[in-house]
PDB file of C-alpha atoms and ligand atoms in Angstrom:
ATOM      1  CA  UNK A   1     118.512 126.934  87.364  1.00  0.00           C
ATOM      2  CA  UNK A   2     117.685 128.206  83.980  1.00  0.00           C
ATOM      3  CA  UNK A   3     115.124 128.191  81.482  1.00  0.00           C
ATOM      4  CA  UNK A   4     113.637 124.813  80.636  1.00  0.00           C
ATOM      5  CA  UNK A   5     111.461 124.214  77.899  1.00  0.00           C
ATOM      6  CA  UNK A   6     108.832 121.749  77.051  1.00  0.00           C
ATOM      7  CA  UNK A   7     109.358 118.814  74.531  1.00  0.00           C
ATOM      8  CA  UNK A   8     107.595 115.712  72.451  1.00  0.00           C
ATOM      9  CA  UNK A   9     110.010 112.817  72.678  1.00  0.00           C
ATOM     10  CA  UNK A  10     109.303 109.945  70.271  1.00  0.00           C
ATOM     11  CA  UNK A  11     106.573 107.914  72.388  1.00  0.00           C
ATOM     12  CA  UNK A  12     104.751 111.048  72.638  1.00  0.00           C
ATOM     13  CA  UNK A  13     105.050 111.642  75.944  1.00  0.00           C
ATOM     14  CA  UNK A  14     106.453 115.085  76.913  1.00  0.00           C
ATOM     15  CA  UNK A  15     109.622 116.151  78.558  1.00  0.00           C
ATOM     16  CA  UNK A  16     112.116 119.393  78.985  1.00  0.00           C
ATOM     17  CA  UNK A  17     114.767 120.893  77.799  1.00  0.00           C
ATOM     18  CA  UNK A  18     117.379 122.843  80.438  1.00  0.00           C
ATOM     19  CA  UNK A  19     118.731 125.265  77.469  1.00  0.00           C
ATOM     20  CA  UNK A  20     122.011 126.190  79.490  1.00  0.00           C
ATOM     21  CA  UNK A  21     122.909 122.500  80.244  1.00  0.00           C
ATOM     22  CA  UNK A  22     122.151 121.533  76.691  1.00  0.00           C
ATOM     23  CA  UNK A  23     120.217 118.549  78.081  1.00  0.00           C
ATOM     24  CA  UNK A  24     116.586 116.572  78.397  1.00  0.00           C
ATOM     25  CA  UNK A  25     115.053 115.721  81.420  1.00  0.00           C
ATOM     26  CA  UNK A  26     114.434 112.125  80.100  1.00  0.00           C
ATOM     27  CA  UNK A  27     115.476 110.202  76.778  1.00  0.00           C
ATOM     28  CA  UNK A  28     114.549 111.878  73.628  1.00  0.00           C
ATOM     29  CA  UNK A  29     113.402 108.818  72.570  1.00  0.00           C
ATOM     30  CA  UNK A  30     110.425 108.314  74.842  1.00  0.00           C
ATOM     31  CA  UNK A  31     110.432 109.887  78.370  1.00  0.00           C
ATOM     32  CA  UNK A  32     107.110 107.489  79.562  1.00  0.00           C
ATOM     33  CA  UNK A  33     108.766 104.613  78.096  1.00  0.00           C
ATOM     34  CA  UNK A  34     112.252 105.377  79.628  1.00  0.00           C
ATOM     35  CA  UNK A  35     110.762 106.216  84.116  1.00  0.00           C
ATOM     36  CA  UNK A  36     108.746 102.829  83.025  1.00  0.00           C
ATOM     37  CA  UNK A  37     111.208 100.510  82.045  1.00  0.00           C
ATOM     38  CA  UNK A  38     114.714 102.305  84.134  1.00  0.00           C
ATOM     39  CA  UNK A  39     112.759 102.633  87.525  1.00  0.00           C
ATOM     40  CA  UNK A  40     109.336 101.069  87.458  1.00  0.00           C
ATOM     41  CA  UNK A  41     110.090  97.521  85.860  1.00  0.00           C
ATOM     42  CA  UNK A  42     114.142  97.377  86.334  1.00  0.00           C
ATOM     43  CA  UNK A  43     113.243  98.948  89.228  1.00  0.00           C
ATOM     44  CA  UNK A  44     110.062  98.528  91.938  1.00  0.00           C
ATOM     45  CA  UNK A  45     108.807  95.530  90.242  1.00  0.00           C
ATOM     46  CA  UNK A  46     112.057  93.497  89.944  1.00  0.00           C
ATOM     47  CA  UNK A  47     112.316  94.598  93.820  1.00  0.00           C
ATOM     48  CA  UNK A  48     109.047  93.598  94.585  1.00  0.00           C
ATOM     49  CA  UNK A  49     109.797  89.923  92.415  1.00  0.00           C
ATOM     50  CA  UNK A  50     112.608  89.368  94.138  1.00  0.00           C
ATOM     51  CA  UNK A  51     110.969  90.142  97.629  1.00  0.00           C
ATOM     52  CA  UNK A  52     108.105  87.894  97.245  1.00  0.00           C
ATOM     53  CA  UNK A  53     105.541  90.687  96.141  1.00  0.00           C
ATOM     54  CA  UNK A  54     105.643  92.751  99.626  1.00  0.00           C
ATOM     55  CA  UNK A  55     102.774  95.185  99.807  1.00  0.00           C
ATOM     56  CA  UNK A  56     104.717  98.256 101.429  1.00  0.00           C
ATOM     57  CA  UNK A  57     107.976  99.713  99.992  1.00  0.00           C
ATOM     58  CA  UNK A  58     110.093 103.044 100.414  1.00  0.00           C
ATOM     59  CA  UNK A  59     111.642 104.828  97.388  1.00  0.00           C
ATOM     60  CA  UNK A  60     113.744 107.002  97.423  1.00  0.00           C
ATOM     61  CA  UNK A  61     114.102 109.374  93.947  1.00  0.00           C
ATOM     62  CA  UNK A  62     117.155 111.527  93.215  1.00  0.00           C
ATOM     63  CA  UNK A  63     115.984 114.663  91.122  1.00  0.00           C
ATOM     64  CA  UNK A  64     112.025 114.584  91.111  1.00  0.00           C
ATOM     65  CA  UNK A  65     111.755 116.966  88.050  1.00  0.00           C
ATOM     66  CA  UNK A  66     108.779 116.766  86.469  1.00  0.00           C
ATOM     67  CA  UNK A  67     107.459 114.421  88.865  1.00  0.00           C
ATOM     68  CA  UNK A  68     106.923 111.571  86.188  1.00  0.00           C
ATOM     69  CA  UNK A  69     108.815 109.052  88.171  1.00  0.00           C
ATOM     70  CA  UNK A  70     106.435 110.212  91.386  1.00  0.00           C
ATOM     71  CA  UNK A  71     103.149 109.865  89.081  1.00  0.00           C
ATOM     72  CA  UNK A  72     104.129 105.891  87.929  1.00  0.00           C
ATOM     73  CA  UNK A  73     104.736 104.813  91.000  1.00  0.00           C
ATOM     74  CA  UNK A  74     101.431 106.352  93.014  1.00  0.00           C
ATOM     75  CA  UNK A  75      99.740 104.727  89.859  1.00  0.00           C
ATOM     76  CA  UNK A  76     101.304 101.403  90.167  1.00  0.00           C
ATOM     77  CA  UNK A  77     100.731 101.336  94.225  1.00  0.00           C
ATOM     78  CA  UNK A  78      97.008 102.262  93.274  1.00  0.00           C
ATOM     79  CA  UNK A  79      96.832  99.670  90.924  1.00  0.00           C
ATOM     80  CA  UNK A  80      98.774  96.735  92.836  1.00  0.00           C
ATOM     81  CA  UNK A  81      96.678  97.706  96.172  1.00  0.00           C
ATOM     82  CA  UNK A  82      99.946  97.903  97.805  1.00  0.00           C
ATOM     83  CA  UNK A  83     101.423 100.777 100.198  1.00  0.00           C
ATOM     84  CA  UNK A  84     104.966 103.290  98.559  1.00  0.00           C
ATOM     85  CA  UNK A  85     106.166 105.502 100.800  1.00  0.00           C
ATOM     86  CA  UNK A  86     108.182 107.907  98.304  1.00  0.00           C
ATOM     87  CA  UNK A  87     111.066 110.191  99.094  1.00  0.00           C
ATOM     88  CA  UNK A  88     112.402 112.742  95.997  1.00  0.00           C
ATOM     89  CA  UNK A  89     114.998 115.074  96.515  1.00  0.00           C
ATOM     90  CA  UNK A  90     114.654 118.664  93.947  1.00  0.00           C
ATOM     91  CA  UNK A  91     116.509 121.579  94.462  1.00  0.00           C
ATOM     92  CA  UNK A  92     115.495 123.560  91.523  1.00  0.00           C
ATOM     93  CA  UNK A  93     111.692 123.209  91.809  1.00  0.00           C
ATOM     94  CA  UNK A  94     109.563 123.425  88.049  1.00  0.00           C
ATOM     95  CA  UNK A  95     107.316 126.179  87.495  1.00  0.00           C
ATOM     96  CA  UNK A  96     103.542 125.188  88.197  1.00  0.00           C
ATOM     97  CA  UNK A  97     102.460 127.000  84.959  1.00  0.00           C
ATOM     98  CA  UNK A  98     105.139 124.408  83.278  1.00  0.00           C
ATOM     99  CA  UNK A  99     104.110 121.558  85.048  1.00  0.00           C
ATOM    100  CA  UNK A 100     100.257 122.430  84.102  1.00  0.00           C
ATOM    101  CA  UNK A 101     101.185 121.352  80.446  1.00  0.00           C
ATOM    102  CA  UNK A 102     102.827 118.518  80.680  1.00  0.00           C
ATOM    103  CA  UNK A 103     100.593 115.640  79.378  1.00  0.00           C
ATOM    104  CA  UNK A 104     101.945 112.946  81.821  1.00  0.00           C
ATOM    105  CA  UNK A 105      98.270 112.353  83.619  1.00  0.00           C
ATOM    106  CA  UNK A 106      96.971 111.511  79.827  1.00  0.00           C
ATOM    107  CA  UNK A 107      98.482 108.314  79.313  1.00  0.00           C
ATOM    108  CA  UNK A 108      95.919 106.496  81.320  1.00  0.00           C
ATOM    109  CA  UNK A 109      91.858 106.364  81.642  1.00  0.00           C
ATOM    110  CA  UNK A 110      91.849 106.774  84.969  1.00  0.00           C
ATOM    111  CA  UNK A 111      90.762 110.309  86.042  1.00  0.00           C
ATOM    112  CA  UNK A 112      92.242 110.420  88.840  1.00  0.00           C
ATOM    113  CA  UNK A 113      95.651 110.489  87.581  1.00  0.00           C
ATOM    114  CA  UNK A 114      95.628 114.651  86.830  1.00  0.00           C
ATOM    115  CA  UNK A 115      94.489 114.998  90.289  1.00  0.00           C
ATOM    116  CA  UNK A 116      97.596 113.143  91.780  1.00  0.00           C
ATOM    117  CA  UNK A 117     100.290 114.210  89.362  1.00  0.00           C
ATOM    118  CA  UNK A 118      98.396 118.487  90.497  1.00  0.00           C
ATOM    119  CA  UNK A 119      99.115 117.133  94.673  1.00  0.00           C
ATOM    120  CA  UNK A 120     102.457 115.674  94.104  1.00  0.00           C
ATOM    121  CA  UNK A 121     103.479 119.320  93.419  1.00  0.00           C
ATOM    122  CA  UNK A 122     101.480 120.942  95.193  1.00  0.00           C
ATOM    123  CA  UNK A 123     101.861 119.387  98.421  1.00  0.00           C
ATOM    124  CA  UNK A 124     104.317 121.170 101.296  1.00  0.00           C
ATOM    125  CA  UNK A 125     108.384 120.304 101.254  1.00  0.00           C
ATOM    126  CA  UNK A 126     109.957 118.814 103.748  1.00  0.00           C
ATOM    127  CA  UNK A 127     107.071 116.811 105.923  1.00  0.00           C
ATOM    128  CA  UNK A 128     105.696 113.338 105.192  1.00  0.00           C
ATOM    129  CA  UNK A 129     102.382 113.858 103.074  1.00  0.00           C
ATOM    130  CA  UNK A 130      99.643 111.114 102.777  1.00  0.00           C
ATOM    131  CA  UNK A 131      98.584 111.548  99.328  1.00  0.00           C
ATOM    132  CA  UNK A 132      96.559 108.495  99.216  1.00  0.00           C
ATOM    133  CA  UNK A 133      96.169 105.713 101.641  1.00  0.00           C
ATOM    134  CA  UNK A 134      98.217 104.011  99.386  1.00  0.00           C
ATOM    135  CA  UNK A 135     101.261 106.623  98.597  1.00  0.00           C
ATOM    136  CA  UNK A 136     103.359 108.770 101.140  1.00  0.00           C
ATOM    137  CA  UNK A 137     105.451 111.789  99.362  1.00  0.00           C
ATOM    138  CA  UNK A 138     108.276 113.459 101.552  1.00  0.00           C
ATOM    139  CA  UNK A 139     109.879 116.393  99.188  1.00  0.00           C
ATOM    140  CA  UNK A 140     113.032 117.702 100.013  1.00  0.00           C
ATOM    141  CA  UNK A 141     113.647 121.045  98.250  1.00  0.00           C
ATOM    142  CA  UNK A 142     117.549 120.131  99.048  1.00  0.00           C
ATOM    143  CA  UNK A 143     120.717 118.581  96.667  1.00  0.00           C
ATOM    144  CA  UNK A 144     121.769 115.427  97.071  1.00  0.00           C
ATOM    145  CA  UNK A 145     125.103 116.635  98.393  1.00  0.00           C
ATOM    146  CA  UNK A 146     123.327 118.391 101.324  1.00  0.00           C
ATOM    147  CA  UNK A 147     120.857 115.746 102.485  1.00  0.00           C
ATOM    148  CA  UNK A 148     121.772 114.323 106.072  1.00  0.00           C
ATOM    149  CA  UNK A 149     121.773 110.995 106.037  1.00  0.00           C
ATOM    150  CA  UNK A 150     119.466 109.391 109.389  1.00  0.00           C
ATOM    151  CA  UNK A 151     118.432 105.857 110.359  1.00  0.00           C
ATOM    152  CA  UNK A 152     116.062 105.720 107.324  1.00  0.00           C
ATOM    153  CA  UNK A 153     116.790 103.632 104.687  1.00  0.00           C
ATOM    154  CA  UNK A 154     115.249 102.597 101.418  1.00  0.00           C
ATOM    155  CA  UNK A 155     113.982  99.617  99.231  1.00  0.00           C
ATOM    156  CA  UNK A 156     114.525 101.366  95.917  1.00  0.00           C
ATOM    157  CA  UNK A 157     116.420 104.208  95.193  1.00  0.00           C
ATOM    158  CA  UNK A 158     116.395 105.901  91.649  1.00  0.00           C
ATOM    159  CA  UNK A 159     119.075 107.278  90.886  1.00  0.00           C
ATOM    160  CA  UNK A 160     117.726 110.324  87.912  1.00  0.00           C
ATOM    161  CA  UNK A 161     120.273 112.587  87.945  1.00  0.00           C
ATOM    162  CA  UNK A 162     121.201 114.767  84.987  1.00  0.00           C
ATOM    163  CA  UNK A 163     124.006 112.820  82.604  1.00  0.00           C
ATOM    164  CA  UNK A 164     127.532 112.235  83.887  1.00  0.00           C
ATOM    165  CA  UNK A 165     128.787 114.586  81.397  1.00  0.00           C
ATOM    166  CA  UNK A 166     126.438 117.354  82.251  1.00  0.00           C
ATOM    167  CA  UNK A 167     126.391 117.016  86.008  1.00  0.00           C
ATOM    168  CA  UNK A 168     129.561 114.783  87.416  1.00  0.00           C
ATOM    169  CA  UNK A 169     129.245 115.666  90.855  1.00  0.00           C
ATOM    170  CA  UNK A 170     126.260 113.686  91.418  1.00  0.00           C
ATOM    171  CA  UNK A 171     127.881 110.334  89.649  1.00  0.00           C
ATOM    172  CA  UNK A 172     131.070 110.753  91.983  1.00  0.00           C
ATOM    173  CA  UNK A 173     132.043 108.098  93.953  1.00  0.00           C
ATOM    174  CA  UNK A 174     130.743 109.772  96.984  1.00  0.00           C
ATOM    175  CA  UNK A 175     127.649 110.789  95.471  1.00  0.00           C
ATOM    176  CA  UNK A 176     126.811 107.053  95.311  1.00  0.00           C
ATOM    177  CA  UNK A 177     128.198 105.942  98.839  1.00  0.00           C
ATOM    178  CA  UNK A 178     125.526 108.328  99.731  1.00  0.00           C
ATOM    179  CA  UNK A 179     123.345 106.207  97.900  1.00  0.00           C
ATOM    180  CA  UNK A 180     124.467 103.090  98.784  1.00  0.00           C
ATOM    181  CA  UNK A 181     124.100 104.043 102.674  1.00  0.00           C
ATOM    182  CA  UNK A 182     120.618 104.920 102.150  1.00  0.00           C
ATOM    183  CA  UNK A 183     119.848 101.735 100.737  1.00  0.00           C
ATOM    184  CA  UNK A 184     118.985  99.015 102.959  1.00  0.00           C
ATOM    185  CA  UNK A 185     120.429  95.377 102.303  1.00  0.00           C
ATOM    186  CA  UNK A 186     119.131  93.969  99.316  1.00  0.00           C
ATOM    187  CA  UNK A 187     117.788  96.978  98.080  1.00  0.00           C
ATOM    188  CA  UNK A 188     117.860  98.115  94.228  1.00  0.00           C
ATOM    189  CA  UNK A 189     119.864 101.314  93.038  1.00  0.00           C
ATOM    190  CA  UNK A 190     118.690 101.817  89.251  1.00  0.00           C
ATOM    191  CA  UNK A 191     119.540 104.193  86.845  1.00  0.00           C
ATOM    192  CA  UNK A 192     119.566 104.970  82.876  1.00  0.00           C
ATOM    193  CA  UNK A 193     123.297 105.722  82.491  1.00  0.00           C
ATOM    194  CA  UNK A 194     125.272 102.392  81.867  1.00  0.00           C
ATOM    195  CA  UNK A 195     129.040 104.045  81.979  1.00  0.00           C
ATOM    196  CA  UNK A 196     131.929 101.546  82.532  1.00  0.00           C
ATOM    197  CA  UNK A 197     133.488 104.199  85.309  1.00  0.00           C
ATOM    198  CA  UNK A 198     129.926 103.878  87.417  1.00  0.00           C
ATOM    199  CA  UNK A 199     130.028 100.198  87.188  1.00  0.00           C
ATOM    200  CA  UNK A 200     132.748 100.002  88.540  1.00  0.00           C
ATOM    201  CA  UNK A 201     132.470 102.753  91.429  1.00  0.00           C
ATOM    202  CA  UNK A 202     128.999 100.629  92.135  1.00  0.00           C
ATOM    203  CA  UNK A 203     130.939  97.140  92.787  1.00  0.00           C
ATOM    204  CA  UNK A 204     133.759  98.981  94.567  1.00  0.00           C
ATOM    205  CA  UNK A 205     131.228 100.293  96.858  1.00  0.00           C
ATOM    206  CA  UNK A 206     129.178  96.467  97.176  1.00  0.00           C
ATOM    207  CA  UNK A 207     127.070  96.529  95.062  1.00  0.00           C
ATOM    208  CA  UNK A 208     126.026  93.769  92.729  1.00  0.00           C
ATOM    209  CA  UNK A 209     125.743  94.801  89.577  1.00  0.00           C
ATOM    210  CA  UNK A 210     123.989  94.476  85.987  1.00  0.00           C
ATOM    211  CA  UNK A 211     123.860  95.662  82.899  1.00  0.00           C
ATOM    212  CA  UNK A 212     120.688  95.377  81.178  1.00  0.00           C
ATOM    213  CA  UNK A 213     119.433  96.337  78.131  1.00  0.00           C
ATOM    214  CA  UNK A 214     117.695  99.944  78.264  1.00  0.00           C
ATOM    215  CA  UNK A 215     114.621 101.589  77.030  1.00  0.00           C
ATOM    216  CA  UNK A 216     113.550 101.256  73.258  1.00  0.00           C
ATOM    217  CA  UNK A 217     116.437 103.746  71.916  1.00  0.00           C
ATOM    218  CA  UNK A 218     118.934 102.689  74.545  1.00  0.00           C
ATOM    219  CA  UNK A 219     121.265 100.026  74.333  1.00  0.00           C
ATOM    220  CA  UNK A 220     121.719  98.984  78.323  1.00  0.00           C
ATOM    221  CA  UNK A 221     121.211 101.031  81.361  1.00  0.00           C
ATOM    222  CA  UNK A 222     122.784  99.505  85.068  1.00  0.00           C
ATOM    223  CA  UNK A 223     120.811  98.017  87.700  1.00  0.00           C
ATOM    224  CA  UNK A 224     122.843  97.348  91.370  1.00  0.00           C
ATOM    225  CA  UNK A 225     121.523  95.447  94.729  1.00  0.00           C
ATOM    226  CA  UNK A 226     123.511  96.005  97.901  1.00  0.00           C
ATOM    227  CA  UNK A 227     125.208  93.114  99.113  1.00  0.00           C
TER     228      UNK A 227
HETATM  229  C1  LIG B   1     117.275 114.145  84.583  1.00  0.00           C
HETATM  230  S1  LIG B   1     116.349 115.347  85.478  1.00  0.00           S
HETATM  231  C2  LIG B   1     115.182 114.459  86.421  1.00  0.00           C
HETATM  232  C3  LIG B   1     114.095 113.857  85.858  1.00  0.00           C
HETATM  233  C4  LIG B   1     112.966 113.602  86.795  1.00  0.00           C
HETATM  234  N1  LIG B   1     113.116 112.403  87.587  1.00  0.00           N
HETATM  235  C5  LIG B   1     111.736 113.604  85.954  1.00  0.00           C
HETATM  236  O1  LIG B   1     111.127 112.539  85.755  1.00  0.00           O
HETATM  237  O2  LIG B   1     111.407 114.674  85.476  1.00  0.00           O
HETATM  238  C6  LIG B   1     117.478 115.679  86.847  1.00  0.00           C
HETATM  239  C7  LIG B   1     116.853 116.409  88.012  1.00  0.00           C
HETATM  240  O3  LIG B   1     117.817 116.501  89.068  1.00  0.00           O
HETATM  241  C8  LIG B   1     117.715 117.770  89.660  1.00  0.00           C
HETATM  242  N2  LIG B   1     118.999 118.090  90.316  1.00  0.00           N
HETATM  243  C9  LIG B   1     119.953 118.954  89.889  1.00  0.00           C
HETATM  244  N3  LIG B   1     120.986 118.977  90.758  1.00  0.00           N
HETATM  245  C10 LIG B   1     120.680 118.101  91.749  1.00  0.00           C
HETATM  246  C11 LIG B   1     121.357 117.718  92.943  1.00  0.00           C
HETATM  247  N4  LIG B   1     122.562 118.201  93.236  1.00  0.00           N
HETATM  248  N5  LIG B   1     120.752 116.818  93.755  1.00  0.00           N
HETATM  249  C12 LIG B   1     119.519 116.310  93.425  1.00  0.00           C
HETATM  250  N6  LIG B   1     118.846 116.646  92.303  1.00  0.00           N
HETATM  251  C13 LIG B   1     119.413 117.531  91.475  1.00  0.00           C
HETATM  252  C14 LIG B   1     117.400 118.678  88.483  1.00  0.00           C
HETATM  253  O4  LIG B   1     116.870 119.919  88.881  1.00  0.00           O
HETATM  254  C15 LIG B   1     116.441 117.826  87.685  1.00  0.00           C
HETATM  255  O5  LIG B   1     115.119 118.038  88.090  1.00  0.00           O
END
């Protein structure tokens, strides 16, 4: 892909600009705030909540990026003393000079958050990693479109794809069959889009689903559970 560049959005918190899509990476109006609310809370902990607080989970991320969405969730399985194994798909892998500046590991005290958000990208494609005891990345320099789909199947799957009207092969309906296979029953698809044509692909396909409201700067964003 082309040239991204690096951006403040409103919460401070950085994220980038693709200059030949014309689009952000996250919402302008606070990229922390938006991976928080659309996939950690509307996300792992309503899974977790619903669950009865399990302490091991698989995710499974469409379009790592900047690896934000990677970073929160290591930090909340550090935090919660409970076990994510995390699988992102990225076929256009960041720079590492890029990803150097992004300011993600300063929202916290703890020190140890650079150090995680520097091994998330560092770390090998395409074999399990143990980061952490608590935090298992798989990479998968691959699009979704290309990713076999095995016997492994998910808890949560977020669903971070560029918008429908920059990208509309990934919000197809077969785009999200492939999601909905790789979900196991029960398990949460979540996303920041809230489009009436993906609601409705999402319950054609059997999944249960909600509109909730979205980030601050976002009116709703969709939340679906397989059935
Ligand atoms: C909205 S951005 C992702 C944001 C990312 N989760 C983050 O926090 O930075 C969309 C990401 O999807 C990736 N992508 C593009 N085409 C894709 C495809 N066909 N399958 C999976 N990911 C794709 C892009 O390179 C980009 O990193």
């Amino acid at each position: 892909m082309s040239k991204v560049k690096i951006i403040t959005t409103e919460d401070g918190s950085h994220s980038l600009y693709h200059e030949e899509l014309k689009e952000t990476y996250h919402s302008f109006h606070g990229a922390l705030q938006e991976s928080k609310h659309v996939f950690i809370e509307k996300g792992i902990r309503f899974w977790r909540n619903k669950e009865g607080l399990p302490d091991f989970l698989k995710v499974f991320e469409v379009g790592m990026g900047t690896g934000l969405n990677a970073l929160l969730t290591a930090q909340l399985a550090k935090e919660n003393n409970i076990s994510i194994e995390y699988t992102t798909l990225e076929p256009f892998p960041l720079e590492n000079e890029l990803i150097s500046q992004l300011n993600y590991p300063d929202q916290s005290d703890d020190p140890k958050l650079k150090e995680i958000f520097k091994r998330i990208h560092q770390v090998a494609w395409e074999e399990p990693i143990e980061l952490y005891p608590y935090f298992q990345l798989t990479k998968h320099r691959l699009k979704l479109e290309d990713y076999k789909i095995g016997k492994e199947q998910f808890d949560v799957l977020f669903f971070d794809a560029f918008a429908p009207n920059k990208q509309a092969e990934l919000w197809e309906l077969s785009a999200l069959k492939k999601c909905y296979s790789l979900l196991k029953r029960g398990g949460v698809f979540t996303t920041y889009s809230a489009k009436g044509q993906l609601k409705r692909d999402l319950k054609s396909l059997g999944f249960e689903v909600e509109t909730l409201p979205g980030p601050p700067g976002k009116k709703e964003m969709v939340r679906g559970v397989k059935q």
